[in-house]
Amino acid sequence: MIFAMHGPLADLLGEWSRGLNTGSVLLRIALAVLLASVIGCERSSKRHSAGLRTFVLVSFASTVSMLLDVYLMSNFGARLPILSAALVSGNAILFSSRSQIKGLTTSTGLWACSILGFAIGAGLYTVTGIVFLFFLCILACFPAFEQYLNCLLYTSD
């Protein structure tokens, strides 16, 4: 087995979830679509340019990429996840007409969603769950926390 670290969720699901078979592939793709949908809904509810479909497509592509890499490493002796490594470099930052950075959180969110897809594709279910919870918390809760900290810093004299 290429990836020996599975965690308690893989143990709970059973041996079938660890290998590359029809059931585990369907589980991983469904999990990628489900988790990315939640993240995409959170972003689109705040009227950001990248919403549900964008996040789902990024996570889906990353999951499939990692599944292919695991297959290539298991069956053909590939030593590195080449396809997945190529996808990581696809991050973009948008600039407005005033030379200001725009879309940085969206861009970074898409990149993080891609990494989430890699974890799912590798069958790291526990890691995926932990990363997803932190990811969603950062996107949904940190804006209010940031506002609170800014009030503390800029209103005290």
Coordinates of C-alpha atoms in Angstrom, one line a residue:
M1 CA 0.0 0.0 0.0
I2 CA 1.4 3.4 -1.0
F3 CA -0.3 5.5 1.7
A4 CA -0.2 3.6 5.0
M5 CA -1.7 6.4 7.1
H6 CA -5.5 6.1 7.0
G7 CA -6.8 6.9 10.5
P8 CA -9.8 6.0 12.5
L9 CA -12.4 6.8 9.8
A10 CA -10.8 4.4 7.3
D11 CA -10.7 1.8 10.1
L12 CA -14.4 2.4 10.8
L13 CA -15.3 2.1 7.1
G14 CA -13.3 -1.1 6.6
E15 CA -10.6 -2.5 4.4
W16 CA -12.6 -1.8 1.2
S17 CA -12.2 2.0 1.7
R18 CA -8.4 1.8 1.7
G19 CA -7.8 0.2 -1.7
L20 CA -8.6 1.4 -5.2
N21 CA -11.9 -0.3 -6.1
T22 CA -15.2 0.9 -7.4
G23 CA -16.7 1.5 -4.0
S24 CA -13.8 3.5 -2.6
V25 CA -13.5 5.6 -5.8
L26 CA -17.2 6.4 -5.6
L27 CA -16.9 7.3 -1.9
R28 CA -13.9 9.5 -2.5
I29 CA -15.5 11.4 -5.4
A30 CA -18.8 11.8 -3.6
L31 CA -17.0 13.0 -0.5
A32 CA -15.0 15.6 -2.6
V33 CA -18.2 16.8 -4.2
L34 CA -20.1 17.0 -0.9
L35 CA -17.4 18.8 1.1
A36 CA -16.6 21.2 -1.7
S37 CA -20.3 22.0 -2.1
V38 CA -20.5 23.1 1.5
I39 CA -17.4 25.3 1.0
G40 CA -18.7 26.7 -2.3
C41 CA -22.1 27.5 -0.8
E42 CA -20.4 29.4 2.0
R43 CA -18.4 31.4 -0.6
S44 CA -21.3 32.1 -2.9
S45 CA -23.6 33.1 0.0
K46 CA -21.1 36.0 0.5
R47 CA -21.3 36.8 -3.2
H48 CA -17.7 35.9 -4.0
S49 CA -16.9 35.2 -7.7
A50 CA -16.0 31.6 -7.2
G51 CA -19.0 29.6 -5.8
L52 CA -20.3 26.1 -5.6
R53 CA -19.5 24.9 -9.1
T54 CA -16.0 26.3 -9.1
F55 CA -15.1 24.8 -5.7
V56 CA -16.6 21.4 -6.6
L57 CA -14.7 21.3 -9.9
V58 CA -11.4 22.1 -8.2
S59 CA -11.9 19.4 -5.5
F60 CA -13.2 16.9 -8.1
A61 CA -10.2 17.4 -10.4
S62 CA -7.8 17.1 -7.5
T63 CA -9.4 14.0 -6.2
V64 CA -9.3 12.3 -9.6
S65 CA -5.7 13.5 -10.1
M66 CA -4.7 11.9 -6.8
L67 CA -6.6 8.7 -7.6
L68 CA -4.7 8.4 -10.8
D69 CA -1.4 9.1 -9.1
V70 CA -2.2 6.4 -6.5
Y71 CA -3.0 4.0 -9.3
L72 CA 0.2 4.8 -11.2
M73 CA 2.3 4.5 -8.0
S74 CA 0.7 1.2 -7.1
N75 CA 0.8 -0.5 -10.5
F76 CA 3.6 1.1 -12.5
G77 CA 6.2 1.9 -9.9
A78 CA 5.9 5.7 -10.1
R79 CA 7.6 7.2 -7.1
L80 CA 5.9 10.7 -7.0
P81 CA 2.4 11.9 -7.5
I82 CA 3.2 13.7 -10.8
L83 CA -0.3 14.7 -11.9
S84 CA -1.2 16.1 -8.4
A85 CA 2.0 18.0 -8.2
A86 CA 1.3 19.7 -11.5
L87 CA -2.2 20.8 -10.3
V88 CA -0.8 22.5 -7.1
S89 CA 0.9 25.2 -9.2
G90 CA -2.3 26.4 -10.8
N91 CA -3.0 29.1 -8.2
A92 CA -3.8 32.6 -9.6
I93 CA -4.1 36.0 -7.9
L94 CA -6.4 38.6 -9.5
F95 CA -5.5 42.3 -9.7
S96 CA -8.0 45.2 -10.0
S97 CA -7.6 48.1 -12.3
R98 CA -5.9 50.1 -9.5
S99 CA -3.1 47.6 -9.1
Q100 CA -4.6 46.2 -5.9
I101 CA -4.7 42.6 -5.1
K102 CA -8.3 41.2 -5.5
G103 CA -9.5 37.7 -5.1
L104 CA -6.7 36.6 -2.9
T105 CA -9.0 34.7 -0.4
T106 CA -10.9 33.1 -3.3
S107 CA -7.7 32.1 -5.0
T108 CA -6.2 30.7 -1.8
G109 CA -9.5 29.0 -1.0
L110 CA -9.5 27.2 -4.4
W111 CA -5.9 26.1 -3.8
A112 CA -6.9 24.8 -0.3
C113 CA -9.9 23.0 -1.8
S114 CA -7.5 21.4 -4.3
I115 CA -5.3 20.1 -1.4
L116 CA -8.5 18.8 0.3
G117 CA -9.2 16.9 -2.9
F118 CA -5.7 15.4 -2.8
A119 CA -6.3 14.1 0.8
I120 CA -9.6 12.6 -0.3
G121 CA -8.1 11.0 -3.3
A122 CA -5.4 9.5 -1.2
G123 CA -8.0 8.0 1.1
L124 CA -7.0 10.0 4.1
Y125 CA -10.5 10.3 5.5
T126 CA -9.6 11.5 9.0
V127 CA -7.2 14.1 7.7
T128 CA -9.9 15.2 5.3
G129 CA -12.4 15.6 8.0
I130 CA -10.1 17.7 10.2
V131 CA -8.9 19.8 7.3
F132 CA -12.5 20.4 6.1
L133 CA -13.7 21.5 9.6
F134 CA -10.8 24.0 10.0
F135 CA -11.2 25.2 6.4
L136 CA -14.9 25.9 6.8
C137 CA -14.3 27.6 10.2
I138 CA -11.6 29.8 8.7
L139 CA -13.9 30.9 5.8
A140 CA -17.1 31.3 7.8
C141 CA -16.0 32.4 11.3
F142 CA -12.8 34.4 10.8
P143 CA -14.3 37.4 9.1
A144 CA -16.2 38.2 12.3
F145 CA -13.1 37.4 14.4
E146 CA -11.0 39.7 12.2
Q147 CA -13.6 42.5 12.6
Y148 CA -13.5 42.0 16.3
L149 CA -9.7 42.2 16.5
N150 CA -9.7 45.3 14.2
C151 CA -12.2 47.0 16.6
L152 CA -9.9 46.2 19.6
L153 CA -6.8 47.4 17.8
Y154 CA -8.1 50.6 16.2
T155 CA -10.5 51.9 18.9
S156 CA -8.3 51.7 21.9
D157 CA -6.3 54.8 22.6

